[in-house]
Tab-separated table of C-alpha atoms (C1' of nucleotides) in Angstrom:
chain	number	residue	atom	x	y	z
X	1	MET	CA	15.578	24.393	15.668
X	2	SER	CA	17.870	27.398	15.206
X	3	ALA	CA	19.651	28.203	11.978
X	4	LYS	CA	22.892	27.103	13.525
X	5	ASP	CA	21.510	23.696	14.403
X	6	ALA	CA	20.453	23.267	10.810
X	7	TYR	CA	24.032	23.391	9.676
X	8	HIS	CA	25.875	20.224	10.433
X	9	HIS	CA	22.658	19.105	11.937
X	10	GLY	CA	24.297	16.313	13.837
X	11	ASN	CA	21.274	14.113	13.807
X	12	LEU	CA	19.708	14.721	10.458
X	13	ARG	CA	19.647	11.035	9.634
X	14	ARG	CA	17.586	10.342	12.726
X	15	ALA	CA	15.405	13.404	12.170
X	16	LEU	CA	14.667	12.257	8.628
X	17	MET	CA	13.734	8.779	9.768
X	18	ASP	CA	11.477	10.141	12.497
X	19	GLY	CA	9.851	12.541	10.082
X	20	ALA	CA	9.234	9.759	7.619
X	21	LEU	CA	7.690	7.619	10.348
X	22	ALA	CA	5.396	10.450	11.339
X	23	ILE	CA	4.185	10.944	7.783
X	24	ILE	CA	3.692	7.210	7.294
X	25	ALA	CA	1.736	6.962	10.530
X	26	GLU	CA	-0.429	9.857	9.492
X	27	ARG	CA	-1.092	9.265	5.819
X	28	GLY	CA	0.423	5.942	4.818
X	29	ILE	CA	3.664	4.911	3.229
X	30	GLU	CA	2.584	5.717	-0.332
X	31	GLU	CA	2.173	9.356	0.631
X	32	MET	CA	5.647	9.666	2.079
X	33	SER	CA	7.961	11.727	-0.128
X	34	LEU	CA	11.582	12.564	0.456
X	35	ARG	CA	10.887	16.220	-0.202
X	36	GLU	CA	8.253	16.430	2.486
X	37	VAL	CA	10.420	14.531	4.921
X	38	ALA	CA	13.255	16.977	4.294
X	39	SER	CA	11.032	19.978	4.723
X	40	ALA	CA	9.573	18.547	7.922
X	41	ALA	CA	13.120	18.286	9.230
X	42	GLY	CA	13.688	21.949	8.357
X	43	VAL	CA	16.197	21.186	5.661
X	44	SER	CA	16.397	21.577	1.896
X	45	HIS	CA	15.124	18.778	-0.257
X	46	ALA	CA	18.609	17.823	-1.404
X	47	ALA	CA	20.022	17.380	2.078
X	48	PRO	CA	18.742	13.824	2.621
X	49	TYR	CA	21.058	12.622	-0.129
X	50	HIS	CA	23.993	13.090	2.222
X	51	HIS	CA	22.428	10.438	4.464
X	52	PHE	CA	20.536	8.091	2.179
X	53	ALA	CA	21.484	7.023	-1.319
X	54	ASP	CA	17.886	7.353	-2.430
X	55	LYS	CA	14.334	7.090	-1.213
X	56	ALA	CA	14.399	3.291	-1.144
X	57	ALA	CA	17.378	3.397	1.207
X	58	LEU	CA	15.337	5.416	3.689
X	59	VAL	CA	12.479	2.936	3.602
X	60	HIS	CA	14.911	0.087	3.895
X	61	ALA	CA	16.490	1.678	6.958
X	62	LEU	CA	13.058	2.061	8.524
X	63	ALA	CA	12.179	-1.564	7.802
X	64	HIS	CA	15.452	-2.686	9.284
X	65	GLU	CA	15.062	-0.616	12.412
X	66	GLY	CA	11.429	-1.645	12.776
X	67	MET	CA	12.224	-5.335	12.627
X	68	ALA	CA	14.947	-4.934	15.203
X	69	LEU	CA	12.637	-2.991	17.518
X	70	MET	CA	9.892	-5.520	17.182
X	71	ASP	CA	12.217	-8.399	17.817
X	72	ALA	CA	13.602	-6.651	20.879
X	73	ARG	CA	10.103	-6.159	22.154
X	74	MET	CA	9.219	-9.773	21.571
X	75	ALA	CA	12.401	-10.874	23.301
X	76	ALA	CA	11.632	-8.744	26.331
X	77	ALA	CA	8.048	-9.992	26.502
X	78	GLU	CA	9.199	-13.579	26.220
X	79	GLU	CA	11.714	-13.104	28.977
X	80	ALA	CA	9.194	-11.413	31.233
X	81	ALA	CA	6.757	-14.277	30.755
X	82	GLY	CA	8.830	-16.639	32.886
X	83	ASP	CA	9.452	-20.301	32.328
X	84	ASP	CA	6.126	-21.676	31.137
X	85	PRO	CA	6.519	-22.328	27.385
X	86	ALA	CA	2.882	-21.568	26.628
X	87	ALA	CA	3.088	-18.266	28.489
X	88	ARG	CA	6.235	-17.416	26.575
X	89	LEU	CA	4.622	-18.212	23.253
X	90	ALA	CA	1.552	-16.181	24.138
X	91	ALA	CA	3.763	-13.279	25.168
X	92	ILE	CA	5.541	-13.354	21.813
X	93	GLY	CA	2.265	-13.263	19.948
X	94	LEU	CA	0.868	-10.488	22.056
X	95	ALA	CA	4.031	-8.424	21.598
X	96	TYR	CA	3.754	-8.894	17.830
X	97	VAL	CA	0.188	-7.637	17.738
X	98	GLU	CA	0.865	-4.752	20.064
X	99	PHE	CA	3.881	-3.600	18.114
X	100	ALA	CA	2.041	-3.848	14.802
X	101	VAL	CA	-0.887	-1.852	16.147
X	102	GLU	CA	1.111	0.741	18.064
X	103	ARG	CA	3.672	1.285	15.354
X	104	PRO	CA	1.830	1.033	12.057
X	105	ASP	CA	4.560	3.256	10.670
X	106	TYR	CA	7.322	0.701	11.206
X	107	TYR	CA	4.924	-2.101	10.389
X	108	ALA	CA	4.086	-0.515	7.031
X	109	ALA	CA	7.794	-0.155	6.297
X	110	PHE	CA	8.740	-3.738	6.865
X	111	THR	CA	5.534	-5.032	5.391
X	112	SER	CA	5.966	-3.041	2.176
X	113	PRO	CA	6.373	-5.212	-0.902
X	114	GLU	CA	9.770	-3.832	-1.921
X	115	CYS	CA	11.676	-4.302	1.303
X	116	GLY	CA	9.435	-6.117	3.704
X	117	PHE	CA	9.800	-9.570	5.100
X	118	GLY	CA	9.376	-11.117	1.702
X	119	ARG	CA	11.437	-14.047	0.565
X	120	GLY	CA	14.988	-13.352	1.603
X	121	ASP	CA	14.520	-12.220	5.144
X	122	VAL	CA	13.061	-15.457	6.360
X	123	GLU	CA	15.639	-17.624	4.715
X	124	GLU	CA	18.593	-15.446	5.505
X	125	PRO	CA	17.771	-13.240	8.425
X	126	GLU	CA	20.333	-10.527	8.865
X	127	GLU	CA	21.856	-10.634	12.279
X	128	ASP	CA	20.804	-7.282	13.644
X	129	HIS	CA	17.279	-7.691	12.344
X	130	GLY	CA	16.596	-10.054	15.078
X	131	ASP	CA	15.202	-13.341	13.942
X	132	THR	CA	11.483	-13.184	14.486
X	133	TRP	CA	10.695	-16.389	12.652
X	134	GLY	CA	13.401	-18.297	14.498
X	135	ARG	CA	12.128	-17.021	17.816
X	136	LEU	CA	8.612	-18.148	17.006
X	137	MET	CA	9.821	-21.567	15.898
X	138	ARG	CA	11.876	-22.116	19.041
X	139	ALA	CA	8.917	-21.159	21.204
X	140	VAL	CA	6.629	-23.537	19.315
X	141	VAL	CA	9.089	-26.406	19.666
X	142	ALA	CA	9.445	-25.711	23.371
X	143	CYS	CA	5.663	-25.936	23.713
X	144	GLN	CA	5.607	-29.190	21.837
X	145	GLN	CA	8.253	-30.631	24.119
X	146	ALA	CA	6.278	-29.508	27.139
X	147	GLY	CA	3.196	-31.198	25.708
X	148	CYS	CA	1.103	-28.062	25.375
X	149	LEU	CA	1.152	-28.095	21.578
X	150	PRO	CA	0.553	-31.161	19.416
X	151	PRO	CA	3.692	-33.006	18.348
X	152	GLY	CA	4.878	-33.231	14.759
X	153	ASP	CA	6.154	-30.672	12.271
X	154	PRO	CA	6.334	-27.307	14.069
X	155	VAL	CA	6.242	-25.307	10.841
X	156	PRO	CA	2.470	-25.474	10.265
X	157	LEU	CA	1.890	-24.529	13.888
X	158	ALA	CA	4.164	-21.520	13.549
X	159	ILE	CA	2.488	-20.487	10.307
X	160	TYR	CA	-0.876	-20.838	12.000
X	161	LEU	CA	0.074	-18.576	14.874
X	162	TRP	CA	1.807	-16.043	12.668
X	163	SER	CA	-1.224	-15.876	10.378
X	164	LEU	CA	-3.512	-15.395	13.325
X	165	THR	CA	-1.550	-12.544	14.896
X	166	HIS	CA	-0.732	-10.932	11.568
X	167	GLY	CA	-4.355	-11.029	10.474
X	168	LEU	CA	-5.589	-9.677	13.764
X	169	SER	CA	-3.136	-6.774	13.584
X	170	GLU	CA	-4.066	-6.011	10.032
X	171	LEU	CA	-7.824	-6.110	10.548
X	172	TRP	CA	-7.435	-3.825	13.520
X	173	THR	CA	-5.241	-1.375	11.643
X	174	LEU	CA	-7.565	-1.424	8.638
X	175	GLY	CA	-10.285	-0.316	11.000
X	176	VAL	CA	-12.663	-3.236	10.613
X	177	LEU	CA	-12.328	-4.474	14.160
X	178	GLN	CA	-12.256	-1.019	15.662
X	179	ALA	CA	-15.788	-0.512	14.380
X	180	MET	CA	-17.089	-3.568	16.166
X	181	PRO	CA	-18.890	-3.578	19.496
X	182	GLY	CA	-16.528	-3.938	22.435
X	183	ALA	CA	-13.544	-2.522	20.585
X	184	GLY	CA	-13.362	0.415	22.956
X	185	ALA	CA	-10.950	-1.390	25.248
X	186	GLY	CA	-8.346	-1.482	22.499
X	187	ILE	CA	-6.478	-4.285	20.852
X	188	ARG	CA	-4.953	-5.854	23.955
X	189	PRO	CA	-7.948	-7.683	25.450
X	190	LEU	CA	-8.943	-8.846	21.997
X	191	ALA	CA	-5.436	-10.087	21.241
X	192	GLU	CA	-5.205	-11.850	24.591
X	193	GLN	CA	-8.523	-13.544	24.029
X	194	VAL	CA	-7.623	-14.660	20.526
X	195	ILE	CA	-4.166	-15.924	21.456
X	196	ASP	CA	-5.329	-17.679	24.618
X	197	SER	CA	-8.123	-19.294	22.682
X	198	ALA	CA	-5.689	-20.580	20.064
X	199	LEU	CA	-3.215	-21.961	22.585
X	200	GLY	CA	-5.948	-23.289	24.846
X	201	SER	CA	-7.696	-25.328	22.202
X	202	MET	CA	-4.399	-26.546	20.799
X	203	ARG	CA	-3.376	-27.690	24.248
X	204	LEU	CA	-6.552	-29.756	24.382
X	205	ALA	CA	-5.672	-31.232	21.007
X	206	ALA	CA	-2.190	-32.008	22.296
X	207	GLY	CA	-3.592	-33.768	25.337
X	208	ARG	CA	-5.876	-35.819	23.135
X	209	GLY	CA	-3.299	-36.796	20.486
P	1	MET	CA	-9.032	-3.452	-31.547
P	2	SER	CA	-9.699	-1.486	-34.742
P	3	ALA	CA	-9.976	2.265	-34.897
P	4	LYS	CA	-13.672	1.904	-35.378
P	5	ASP	CA	-14.050	-0.099	-32.189
P	6	ALA	CA	-12.265	2.629	-30.318
P	7	TYR	CA	-15.038	5.045	-31.104
P	8	HIS	CA	-18.044	4.456	-28.979
P	9	HIS	CA	-16.093	1.629	-27.552
P	10	GLY	CA	-19.164	0.001	-26.116
P	11	ASN	CA	-17.345	-1.577	-23.262
P	12	LEU	CA	-14.768	0.972	-22.286
P	13	ARG	CA	-15.877	0.969	-18.684
P	14	ARG	CA	-15.203	-2.761	-18.433
P	15	ALA	CA	-11.966	-2.485	-20.400
P	16	LEU	CA	-10.732	0.209	-18.020
P	17	MET	CA	-11.567	-1.872	-14.979
P	18	ASP	CA	-9.860	-4.925	-16.441
P	19	GLY	CA	-6.810	-2.888	-17.374
P	20	ALA	CA	-6.626	-1.447	-13.891
P	21	LEU	CA	-6.858	-4.922	-12.389
P	22	ALA	CA	-4.037	-6.136	-14.619
P	23	ILE	CA	-1.771	-3.277	-13.569
P	24	ILE	CA	-2.622	-3.768	-9.908
P	25	ALA	CA	-1.916	-7.482	-10.156
P	26	GLU	CA	1.395	-6.779	-11.806
P	27	ARG	CA	2.794	-3.840	-9.915
P	28	GLY	CA	0.498	-3.031	-7.024
P	29	ILE	CA	-2.301	-0.559	-6.514
P	30	GLU	CA	-0.034	2.407	-5.787
P	31	GLU	CA	1.445	2.102	-9.279
P	32	MET	CA	-1.916	2.199	-11.018
P	33	SER	CA	-2.539	5.458	-12.818
P	34	LEU	CA	-5.572	6.486	-14.794
P	35	ARG	CA	-3.367	7.550	-17.696
P	36	GLU	CA	-1.743	4.143	-17.991
P	37	VAL	CA	-5.086	2.409	-17.683
P	38	ALA	CA	-6.472	4.545	-20.492
P	39	SER	CA	-3.505	3.908	-22.711
P	40	ALA	CA	-3.670	0.171	-22.028
P	41	ALA	CA	-7.269	0.290	-23.203
P	42	GLY	CA	-6.121	2.035	-26.392
P	43	VAL	CA	-7.833	5.264	-25.573
P	44	SER	CA	-6.797	8.822	-24.790
P	45	HIS	CA	-6.108	9.728	-21.184
P	46	ALA	CA	-9.193	11.892	-20.958
P	47	ALA	CA	-11.607	9.198	-22.088
P	48	PRO	CA	-11.998	7.504	-18.673
P	49	TYR	CA	-13.715	10.619	-17.356
P	50	HIS	CA	-16.771	9.711	-19.372
P	51	HIS	CA	-17.059	6.562	-17.260
P	52	PHE	CA	-15.629	7.437	-13.861
P	53	ALA	CA	-15.868	10.740	-12.048
P	54	ASP	CA	-12.270	10.440	-10.959
P	55	LYS	CA	-9.592	7.929	-10.114
P	56	ALA	CA	-11.101	7.140	-6.724
P	57	ALA	CA	-14.354	6.173	-8.421
P	58	LEU	CA	-12.505	3.551	-10.464
P	59	VAL	CA	-10.910	2.047	-7.374
P	60	HIS	CA	-14.230	2.135	-5.593
P	61	ALA	CA	-15.891	0.290	-8.458
P	62	LEU	CA	-13.170	-2.357	-8.326
P	63	ALA	CA	-13.566	-2.766	-4.584
P	64	HIS	CA	-17.293	-3.076	-4.973
P	65	GLU	CA	-17.059	-5.645	-7.715
P	66	GLY	CA	-14.365	-7.575	-5.872
P	67	MET	CA	-16.420	-7.844	-2.713
P	68	ALA	CA	-19.393	-9.066	-4.677
P	69	LEU	CA	-17.292	-11.654	-6.511
P	70	MET	CA	-15.736	-12.879	-3.310
P	71	ASP	CA	-19.054	-13.161	-1.594
P	72	ALA	CA	-20.487	-15.056	-4.536
P	73	ARG	CA	-17.581	-17.445	-4.389
P	74	MET	CA	-18.012	-17.950	-0.675
P	75	ALA	CA	-21.733	-18.526	-1.145
P	76	ALA	CA	-21.107	-21.146	-3.812
P	77	ALA	CA	-18.476	-22.902	-1.717
P	78	GLU	CA	-20.754	-22.920	1.286
P	79	GLU	CA	-23.581	-24.370	-0.739
P	80	ALA	CA	-21.367	-27.027	-2.271
P	81	ALA	CA	-20.176	-28.097	1.171
P	82	GLY	CA	-23.496	-29.698	2.037
P	83	ASP	CA	-25.288	-29.663	5.354
P	84	ASP	CA	-22.531	-30.127	7.920
P	85	PRO	CA	-22.065	-26.719	9.593
P	86	ALA	CA	-18.347	-27.271	10.187
P	87	ALA	CA	-17.796	-28.214	6.557
P	88	ARG	CA	-19.709	-25.133	5.487
P	89	LEU	CA	-17.646	-22.890	7.733
P	90	ALA	CA	-14.415	-24.446	6.491
P	91	ALA	CA	-15.556	-23.970	2.904
P	92	ILE	CA	-16.190	-20.288	3.528
P	93	GLY	CA	-12.748	-19.817	4.985
P	94	LEU	CA	-11.071	-21.696	2.198
P	95	ALA	CA	-12.945	-19.691	-0.419
P	96	TYR	CA	-11.802	-16.479	1.277
P	97	VAL	CA	-8.156	-17.489	1.176
P	98	GLU	CA	-8.317	-18.765	-2.364
P	99	PHE	CA	-9.978	-15.635	-3.640
P	100	ALA	CA	-7.510	-13.382	-1.841
P	101	VAL	CA	-4.565	-15.305	-3.238
P	102	GLU	CA	-5.880	-15.772	-6.756
P	103	ARG	CA	-7.153	-12.234	-7.124
P	104	PRO	CA	-4.684	-10.015	-5.308
P	105	ASP	CA	-5.844	-7.282	-7.662
P	106	TYR	CA	-9.395	-7.227	-6.322
P	107	TYR	CA	-8.126	-7.962	-2.837
P	108	ALA	CA	-5.824	-4.937	-2.966
P	109	ALA	CA	-8.727	-2.790	-4.112
P	110	PHE	CA	-11.104	-3.653	-1.325
P	111	THR	CA	-8.349	-3.789	1.236
P	112	SER	CA	-7.055	-0.341	0.320
P	113	PRO	CA	-7.358	2.179	3.159
P	114	GLU	CA	-9.527	4.664	1.274
P	115	CYS	CA	-12.305	2.379	0.115
P	116	GLY	CA	-11.713	-1.008	1.637
P	117	PHE	CA	-13.750	-2.828	4.192
P	118	GLY	CA	-12.928	-0.214	6.771
P	119	ARG	CA	-15.505	1.059	9.207
P	120	GLY	CA	-18.670	1.622	7.269
P	121	ASP	CA	-18.904	-1.528	5.243
P	122	VAL	CA	-19.194	-3.825	8.215
P	123	GLU	CA	-21.781	-1.762	9.960
P	124	GLU	CA	-23.821	-0.976	6.904
P	125	PRO	CA	-23.103	-3.514	4.234
P	126	GLU	CA	-24.443	-2.395	0.892
P	127	GLU	CA	-26.782	-4.921	-0.545
P	128	ASP	CA	-24.977	-5.854	-3.700
P	129	HIS	CA	-21.657	-6.133	-1.924
P	130	GLY	CA	-22.740	-9.320	-0.477
P	131	ASP	CA	-22.448	-9.508	3.261
P	132	THR	CA	-19.272	-11.364	4.015
P	133	TRP	CA	-19.262	-10.639	7.700
P	134	GLY	CA	-22.898	-11.659	8.070
P	135	ARG	CA	-22.240	-14.896	6.217
P	136	LEU	CA	-19.345	-15.711	8.518
P	137	MET	CA	-21.386	-14.929	11.618
P	138	ARG	CA	-24.294	-17.103	10.524
P	139	ALA	CA	-21.952	-19.999	9.812
P	140	VAL	CA	-20.308	-19.616	13.223
P	141	VAL	CA	-23.655	-19.574	15.006
P	142	ALA	CA	-24.766	-22.666	13.087
P	143	CYS	CA	-21.610	-24.443	14.262
P	144	GLN	CA	-22.264	-23.400	17.834
P	145	GLN	CA	-25.797	-24.761	17.644
P	146	ALA	CA	-24.458	-28.021	16.222
P	147	GLY	CA	-21.986	-28.224	19.084
P	148	CYS	CA	-18.863	-28.078	16.974
P	149	LEU	CA	-17.844	-24.636	18.176
P	150	PRO	CA	-17.864	-23.514	21.821
P	151	PRO	CA	-21.035	-21.726	22.918
P	152	GLY	CA	-21.130	-18.089	23.934
P	153	ASP	CA	-20.575	-14.845	22.048
P	154	PRO	CA	-19.985	-15.740	18.395
P	155	VAL	CA	-18.222	-12.461	17.630
P	156	PRO	CA	-14.792	-13.397	19.026
P	157	LEU	CA	-14.954	-16.700	17.190
P	158	ALA	CA	-15.718	-14.950	13.936
P	159	ILE	CA	-12.927	-12.446	14.515
P	160	TYR	CA	-10.589	-15.316	15.258
P	161	LEU	CA	-11.383	-17.099	12.029
P	162	TRP	CA	-11.309	-13.956	9.929
P	163	SER	CA	-7.925	-12.999	11.372
P	164	LEU	CA	-6.578	-16.438	10.650
P	165	THR	CA	-7.680	-16.546	7.033
P	166	HIS	CA	-6.831	-12.908	6.387
P	167	GLY	CA	-3.362	-13.306	7.868
P	168	LEU	CA	-2.707	-16.486	5.944
P	169	SER	CA	-3.719	-14.826	2.679
P	170	GLU	CA	-1.591	-11.804	3.388
P	171	LEU	CA	1.534	-13.718	4.381
P	172	TRP	CA	1.209	-15.807	1.267
P	173	THR	CA	0.746	-12.806	-0.987
P	174	LEU	CA	3.627	-10.967	0.682
P	175	GLY	CA	5.764	-13.923	-0.295
P	176	VAL	CA	6.872	-15.049	3.150
P	177	LEU	CA	5.084	-18.368	3.046
P	178	GLN	CA	5.900	-19.032	-0.586
P	179	ALA	CA	9.568	-19.117	0.391
P	180	MET	CA	9.037	-21.830	2.960
P	181	PRO	CA	9.672	-25.519	2.443
P	182	GLY	CA	6.602	-27.345	1.154
P	183	ALA	CA	5.053	-24.258	-0.393
P	184	GLY	CA	5.326	-25.747	-3.868
P	185	ALA	CA	1.864	-27.250	-3.645
P	186	GLY	CA	0.303	-23.822	-3.456
P	187	ILE	CA	-1.914	-22.162	-0.924
P	188	ARG	CA	-4.731	-24.703	-0.926
P	189	PRO	CA	-3.218	-27.556	1.113
P	190	LEU	CA	-1.799	-25.039	3.535
P	191	ALA	CA	-5.134	-23.287	3.889
P	192	GLU	CA	-6.973	-26.559	4.364
P	193	GLN	CA	-4.531	-27.646	7.018
P	194	VAL	CA	-4.746	-24.357	8.884
P	195	ILE	CA	-8.531	-24.143	8.735
P	196	ASP	CA	-9.078	-27.792	9.655
P	197	SER	CA	-6.671	-27.406	12.529
P	198	ALA	CA	-8.553	-24.384	13.829
P	199	LEU	CA	-11.979	-25.988	13.567
P	200	GLY	CA	-10.705	-29.330	14.837
P	201	SER	CA	-9.177	-28.017	18.024
P	202	MET	CA	-12.134	-25.733	18.630
P	203	ARG	CA	-14.463	-28.674	18.272
P	204	LEU	CA	-12.476	-30.412	21.008
P	205	ALA	CA	-12.842	-27.334	23.147
P	206	ALA	CA	-16.584	-27.341	22.455
P	207	GLY	CA	-16.888	-30.965	23.466
P	208	ARG	CA	-15.013	-30.262	26.647
P	209	GLY	CA	-16.862	-27.095	27.689
D	1	DT	C1'	-35.534	4.914	-47.123
D	2	DG	C1'	-33.494	9.590	-46.316
D	3	DT	C1'	-32.545	13.475	-43.801
D	4	DA	C1'	-31.929	16.616	-39.754
D	5	DC	C1'	-30.410	16.757	-35.479
D	6	DA	C1'	-29.441	15.728	-30.532
D	7	DT	C1'	-26.503	13.106	-27.886
D	8	DC	C1'	-22.821	10.359	-26.808
D	9	DA	C1'	-18.002	9.151	-26.345
D	10	DG	C1'	-14.095	9.965	-28.026
D	11	DT	C1'	-9.523	13.462	-28.947
D	12	DG	C1'	-5.475	16.248	-27.949
D	13	DA	C1'	-3.688	20.382	-25.998
D	14	DA	C1'	-3.044	22.463	-21.803
D	15	DC	C1'	-2.958	23.387	-16.666
D	16	DG	C1'	-0.395	23.088	-12.447
D	17	DC	C1'	1.621	20.032	-9.355
D	18	DG	C1'	4.886	17.346	-6.648
D	19	DC	C1'	8.122	14.126	-7.264
D	20	DG	C1'	13.188	11.959	-7.297
D	21	DT	C1'	17.461	13.199	-8.427
D	22	DT	C1'	21.686	15.910	-9.905
D	23	DC	C1'	24.862	19.617	-9.639
D	24	DA	C1'	27.850	23.425	-8.688
D	25	DC	C1'	28.115	26.006	-4.812
D	26	DT	C1'	29.288	27.566	0.027
D	27	DG	C1'	29.527	28.074	4.764
D	28	DA	C1'	30.689	25.539	9.020
D	29	DT	C1'	33.630	22.366	11.277
D	30	DG	C1'	37.652	20.036	12.812
D	31	DT	C1'	42.518	19.079	12.418
D	32	DA	C1'	47.629	19.565	11.636
D	33	DC	C1'	51.204	22.318	12.555
F	1	DT	C1'	46.693	30.127	20.699
F	2	DG	C1'	46.496	31.114	15.621
F	3	DT	C1'	46.370	29.966	11.032
F	4	DA	C1'	45.839	27.154	6.717
F	5	DC	C1'	43.337	23.870	4.777
F	6	DA	C1'	40.655	19.549	3.883
F	7	DT	C1'	36.337	17.771	4.608
F	8	DC	C1'	31.691	17.628	5.698
F	9	DA	C1'	26.842	18.784	5.310
F	10	DG	C1'	24.196	21.966	4.000
F	11	DT	C1'	21.760	25.226	-0.156
F	12	DG	C1'	18.974	26.432	-4.158
F	13	DA	C1'	18.401	26.188	-9.027
F	14	DA	C1'	17.430	23.069	-12.453
F	15	DC	C1'	16.268	18.627	-14.950
F	16	DG	C1'	12.686	15.713	-16.775
F	17	DC	C1'	8.851	13.079	-15.574
F	18	DG	C1'	4.188	11.306	-14.935
F	19	DC	C1'	0.286	12.456	-12.737
F	20	DG	C1'	-4.999	13.980	-12.219
F	21	DT	C1'	-7.956	16.868	-14.205
F	22	DT	C1'	-10.222	20.355	-17.379
F	23	DC	C1'	-11.671	22.048	-21.720
F	24	DA	C1'	-13.147	23.098	-26.306
F	25	DC	C1'	-13.525	20.235	-29.964
F	26	DT	C1'	-15.318	16.606	-33.252
F	27	DG	C1'	-16.642	12.505	-35.320
F	28	DA	C1'	-19.824	8.537	-34.714
F	29	DT	C1'	-24.242	6.942	-33.426
F	30	DG	C1'	-29.101	6.591	-32.952
F	31	DT	C1'	-33.651	8.514	-33.342
F	32	DA	C1'	-37.740	11.256	-34.996
F	33	DC	C1'	-40.121	12.360	-38.749
DNA sequence: TGTACATCAGTGAACGCGCGTTCACTGATGTAC
DNA sequence: TGTACATCAGTGAACGCGCGTTCACTGATGTAC
């Protein structure tokens, strides 16, 4: 970046967010400092304050963007899965795991205690967040109506599936699963197996009930 | 604590660990500093260095102790569950979730990237850690032999159950699930429902296969 | 029981560091005429 | 097209802070005789 580009950078906001993501991906969100982000963007450490009120605002912006990206990805996967409700639900789950594993930077941002998907975001999803929980619920209900998930309250089913995919993502990212035999093929086969197993055995339970 | 007790404290190591746990429980592991821990124990900020080589050693000790406590709890729950392999497996899972939720301080310590149950601990469990993974695997195999889990490679089944319980614990601790309707009764009914549902539908799948 | 002494576990000053944030500033940019 | 000027987005010095860690020290403790 030339000296001229540095002045009236044009995209400093974006550059700062990307720099922050890179640092988070590399060393974790606790290690991310505004000063390092600024210096990585080739800018003085005071410059970010023209684009973010404070450090928390940067993290919040990342969380926001991350949720929107993940929801978009889940929407696309759901759409691509066709009409079968079970396939759509599986696609949502797989997209969740893949996003969490591929983008631990975003995932760390919107999973962070201060601005993650704690209380408020589930109850009052902001519009441009996407509505991950709502999407999951609708897919679960559609499966119930199609008879491939047991009838009754959909909430416990949604919690079950969210826990499963969230836990799988987390154990992978923590490194536990990556150390296990057969992990060489990456998260995708494992996620497919886990999700198919969940939906498959639940479908049996639905048929029985 | 009197001034006399402060000298040759006798239990400063324990007091430091307890103080660290309290701070972690209250504000998270990133906020825990050796200086604050020392001051909470009523001792100068240099005193901890007579008991821990550095800050990482403190966290490591907490992780170690936490794993041992959790394993002990799982062992007790398993024992108390009697002879039915499915009941034993469910008890293990429930104990995992309860420990994680009740002791987010320990959980944060042994889940932390630097000294958590990342790579090494699964492959080479230290003896006094307890062997959480091994316990889970044995319980899964026992269920397979009893015909209440599908036959075949037990590893994916164990991963499945670990992901489920880990994810449930994490979503609860993050606060997402606590904001949902019906969360007033705490984690236990939810955990029981989720675990029973998993084992129940898998048992159906086992009967079918 | 008393005394000398080694060891143990504290103290408090000091180090250098990186951090978030503020502030007066200045050079570049874009606009009105 | 040229000029005056408001605004925008940078700079760099400075602030106070808490941190991990080191160090020489000292008072308490326990033990050998």
